[in-house]
Amino acid sequence: DAGVTQSPTHLIKTRGQQVTLRCSPKSGHDTVSWYQQALGQGPQFIFQYYEEEERQRGNFPDRFSGHQFPNYSSELNVNALLLGDSALYLCASSSGLQGAYSNQPQHFGDGTRLSIL
Amino acid sequence: AQTVTQSQPEMSVQEAETVTLSCTYDTSESDYYLFWYKQPPSRQMILVIRQEAYKQQNATENRFSVNFQKAAKSFSLKISDSQLGDAAMYFCAYRSAQGGTSYGKLTFGQGTILTVHP
């Protein structure tokens, strides 16, 4: 049973460039969330996708955008990269839209380490 | 907005001993979920244990147990019989159970690095 898979594992970009990170959810999951984790910090919520729509967004600028495909996989796009975007980007999947009465936990991938030069 | 605070940046324990990691949170909601995640150097965030706020009984998973004090907004993790493989960064996380605009958002603490000495 494949877990959450992310690609690539590591990426190096320069300021001003654009990047796309990819995520395939755990088998049976249909909801994908993205988090940014700076070195030595806890993850920060970027946004969540369900049924190909962005359902909730954290405090991130519009440079961060995403997409979910019919097979539930997802992409995170970051435009006009800044040095401060250097971080580990984590994808998490879960089953169903996590509103009330859902105690289903999110399962995380290994992350993509993004370095901006 | 909810906040999660882990006041212990680092903790250490001897193998086979017991250690407790602290977590406090701030929320005005009555229904929510609390989680402890473990992140080893391999980077993958692994769920250790979860607690539903409406349950008074503390959750237990093998050597891991929590002390959930809802009135005090405290959620500590106890690791018994510590093993070398328990060494990792531990994160406490909060998720609303009230839906609305809080779908699925996990709010994490800053983390506690746990070192296990042989």
PDB file of N, CA, C and O in Angstrom, chain A residues 3 6-7 10-11 17 20 27-28 30 36 43 46 49 56 68 71 74 76 80 82 88 98 109 114:
ATOM      1  N   GLY A   3       2.244   4.852   0.291  1.00  0.00           N
ATOM      2  CA  GLY A   3       1.907   6.005   1.104  1.00  0.00           C
ATOM      3  C   GLY A   3       1.908   7.247   0.239  1.00  0.00           C
ATOM      4  O   GLY A   3       1.819   7.193  -0.982  1.00  0.00           O
ATOM      5  N   GLN A   6       6.082  12.211  -2.858  1.00  0.00           N
ATOM      6  CA  GLN A   6       6.348  13.562  -3.317  1.00  0.00           C
ATOM      7  C   GLN A   6       7.562  13.553  -4.240  1.00  0.00           C
ATOM      8  O   GLN A   6       8.501  12.790  -4.055  1.00  0.00           O
ATOM      9  N   SER A   7       7.522  14.460  -5.216  1.00  0.00           N
ATOM     10  CA  SER A   7       8.673  14.610  -6.102  1.00  0.00           C
ATOM     11  C   SER A   7       8.838  16.068  -6.492  1.00  0.00           C
ATOM     12  O   SER A   7       7.854  16.820  -6.561  1.00  0.00           O
ATOM     13  N   HIS A  10      14.584  16.870  -3.731  1.00  0.00           N
ATOM     14  CA  HIS A  10      15.388  18.059  -3.482  1.00  0.00           C
ATOM     15  C   HIS A  10      15.442  18.888  -4.758  1.00  0.00           C
ATOM     16  O   HIS A  10      15.536  18.335  -5.858  1.00  0.00           O
ATOM     17  N   LEU A  11      15.395  20.206  -4.579  1.00  0.00           N
ATOM     18  CA  LEU A  11      15.358  21.099  -5.731  1.00  0.00           C
ATOM     19  C   LEU A  11      16.128  22.365  -5.391  1.00  0.00           C
ATOM     20  O   LEU A  11      15.984  22.911  -4.282  1.00  0.00           O
ATOM     21  N   GLN A  17      12.775  32.665 -10.015  1.00  0.00           N
ATOM     22  CA  GLN A  17      12.306  31.534 -10.808  1.00  0.00           C
ATOM     23  C   GLN A  17      10.973  31.020 -10.277  1.00  0.00           C
ATOM     24  O   GLN A  17      10.457  31.456  -9.252  1.00  0.00           O
ATOM     25  N   THR A  20       7.517  23.915  -9.452  1.00  0.00           N
ATOM     26  CA  THR A  20       6.330  23.071  -9.288  1.00  0.00           C
ATOM     27  C   THR A  20       6.716  21.818  -8.512  1.00  0.00           C
ATOM     28  O   THR A  20       7.650  21.117  -8.894  1.00  0.00           O
ATOM     29  N   SER A  27      -3.119   5.733  -1.140  1.00  0.00           N
ATOM     30  CA  SER A  27      -4.223   5.022  -1.762  1.00  0.00           C
ATOM     31  C   SER A  27      -5.485   5.133  -0.903  1.00  0.00           C
ATOM     32  O   SER A  27      -5.450   4.909   0.309  1.00  0.00           O
ATOM     33  N   GLY A  28      -6.584   5.516  -1.549  1.00  0.00           N
ATOM     34  CA  GLY A  28      -7.854   5.646  -0.838  1.00  0.00           C
ATOM     35  C   GLY A  28      -8.119   7.044  -0.309  1.00  0.00           C
ATOM     36  O   GLY A  28      -9.213   7.321   0.178  1.00  0.00           O
ATOM     37  N   ASP A  30      -8.455  11.245  -0.787  1.00  0.00           N
ATOM     38  CA  ASP A  30      -8.879  12.144  -1.843  1.00  0.00           C
ATOM     39  C   ASP A  30      -8.639  13.619  -1.507  1.00  0.00           C
ATOM     40  O   ASP A  30      -8.988  14.501  -2.288  1.00  0.00           O
ATOM     41  N   GLN A  36       4.485  24.248   4.596  1.00  0.00           N
ATOM     42  CA  GLN A  36       5.852  24.713   4.458  1.00  0.00           C
ATOM     43  C   GLN A  36       6.534  24.612   5.820  1.00  0.00           C
ATOM     44  O   GLN A  36       5.987  25.092   6.822  1.00  0.00           O
ATOM     45  N   PRO A  43       5.654  22.865  10.828  1.00  0.00           N
ATOM     46  CA  PRO A  43       5.046  23.141   9.512  1.00  0.00           C
ATOM     47  C   PRO A  43       3.961  24.210   9.593  1.00  0.00           C
ATOM     48  O   PRO A  43       3.247  24.301  10.587  1.00  0.00           O
ATOM     49  N   ILE A  46      -0.354  25.728   4.106  1.00  0.00           N
ATOM     50  CA  ILE A  46      -0.443  26.572   2.915  1.00  0.00           C
ATOM     51  C   ILE A  46      -1.868  26.559   2.374  1.00  0.00           C
ATOM     52  O   ILE A  46      -2.521  27.588   2.290  1.00  0.00           O
ATOM     53  N   TYR A  49      -6.732  20.926  -0.793  1.00  0.00           N
ATOM     54  CA  TYR A  49      -7.538  20.665  -1.971  1.00  0.00           C
ATOM     55  C   TYR A  49      -8.425  19.448  -1.771  1.00  0.00           C
ATOM     56  O   TYR A  49      -7.993  18.417  -1.248  1.00  0.00           O
ATOM     57  N   GLN A  56      -9.357  25.596   1.653  1.00  0.00           N
ATOM     58  CA  GLN A  56      -8.917  26.470   2.728  1.00  0.00           C
ATOM     59  C   GLN A  56      -7.488  26.902   2.434  1.00  0.00           C
ATOM     60  O   GLN A  56      -6.723  26.158   1.811  1.00  0.00           O
ATOM     61  N   GLN A  68      -5.383  20.385  -8.071  1.00  0.00           N
ATOM     62  CA  GLN A  68      -5.623  18.968  -7.805  1.00  0.00           C
ATOM     63  C   GLN A  68      -6.226  18.355  -9.056  1.00  0.00           C
ATOM     64  O   GLN A  68      -7.122  18.932  -9.681  1.00  0.00           O
ATOM     65  N   ASN A  71      -7.328  12.416 -10.505  1.00  0.00           N
ATOM     66  CA  ASN A  71      -6.837  11.218  -9.806  1.00  0.00           C
ATOM     67  C   ASN A  71      -6.387  11.548  -8.385  1.00  0.00           C
ATOM     68  O   ASN A  71      -5.748  10.720  -7.739  1.00  0.00           O
ATOM     69  N   SER A  74      -1.726  16.163  -6.700  1.00  0.00           N
ATOM     70  CA  SER A  74      -1.747  17.615  -6.554  1.00  0.00           C
ATOM     71  C   SER A  74      -0.393  18.214  -6.902  1.00  0.00           C
ATOM     72  O   SER A  74       0.643  17.539  -6.845  1.00  0.00           O
ATOM     73  N   LEU A  76       1.940  21.916  -6.244  1.00  0.00           N
ATOM     74  CA  LEU A  76       2.129  23.206  -5.586  1.00  0.00           C
ATOM     75  C   LEU A  76       3.047  24.022  -6.480  1.00  0.00           C
ATOM     76  O   LEU A  76       4.136  23.563  -6.836  1.00  0.00           O
ATOM     77  N   ALA A  80       7.994  33.594  -8.703  1.00  0.00           N
ATOM     78  CA  ALA A  80       8.851  34.683  -8.216  1.00  0.00           C
ATOM     79  C   ALA A  80       9.520  34.315  -6.901  1.00  0.00           C
ATOM     80  O   ALA A  80       9.358  35.006  -5.884  1.00  0.00           O
ATOM     81  N   LEU A  82      11.580  33.691  -3.637  1.00  0.00           N
ATOM     82  CA  LEU A  82      12.374  34.520  -2.742  1.00  0.00           C
ATOM     83  C   LEU A  82      13.276  33.635  -1.897  1.00  0.00           C
ATOM     84  O   LEU A  82      12.998  32.448  -1.714  1.00  0.00           O
ATOM     85  N   LEU A  88      11.352  23.003   3.654  1.00  0.00           N
ATOM     86  CA  LEU A  88      10.864  21.666   3.319  1.00  0.00           C
ATOM     87  C   LEU A  88       9.360  21.793   3.070  1.00  0.00           C
ATOM     88  O   LEU A  88       8.630  22.319   3.903  1.00  0.00           O
ATOM     89  N   GLN A  98     -12.157  17.307   5.650  1.00  0.00           N
ATOM     90  CA  GLN A  98     -12.002  17.228   7.102  1.00  0.00           C
ATOM     91  C   GLN A  98     -12.693  18.376   7.793  1.00  0.00           C
ATOM     92  O   GLN A  98     -12.090  19.346   8.203  1.00  0.00           O
ATOM     93  N   GLY A 109       3.958  12.864   3.407  1.00  0.00           N
ATOM     94  CA  GLY A 109       5.041  12.362   2.579  1.00  0.00           C
ATOM     95  C   GLY A 109       6.391  12.757   3.154  1.00  0.00           C
ATOM     96  O   GLY A 109       6.462  13.386   4.207  1.00  0.00           O
ATOM     97  N   LEU A 114      13.384  22.479  -0.817  1.00  0.00           N
ATOM     98  CA  LEU A 114      13.591  23.525  -1.819  1.00  0.00           C
ATOM     99  C   LEU A 114      14.627  24.510  -1.305  1.00  0.00           C
ATOM    100  O   LEU A 114      14.460  25.073  -0.215  1.00  0.00           O
TER     101      LEU A 114
END
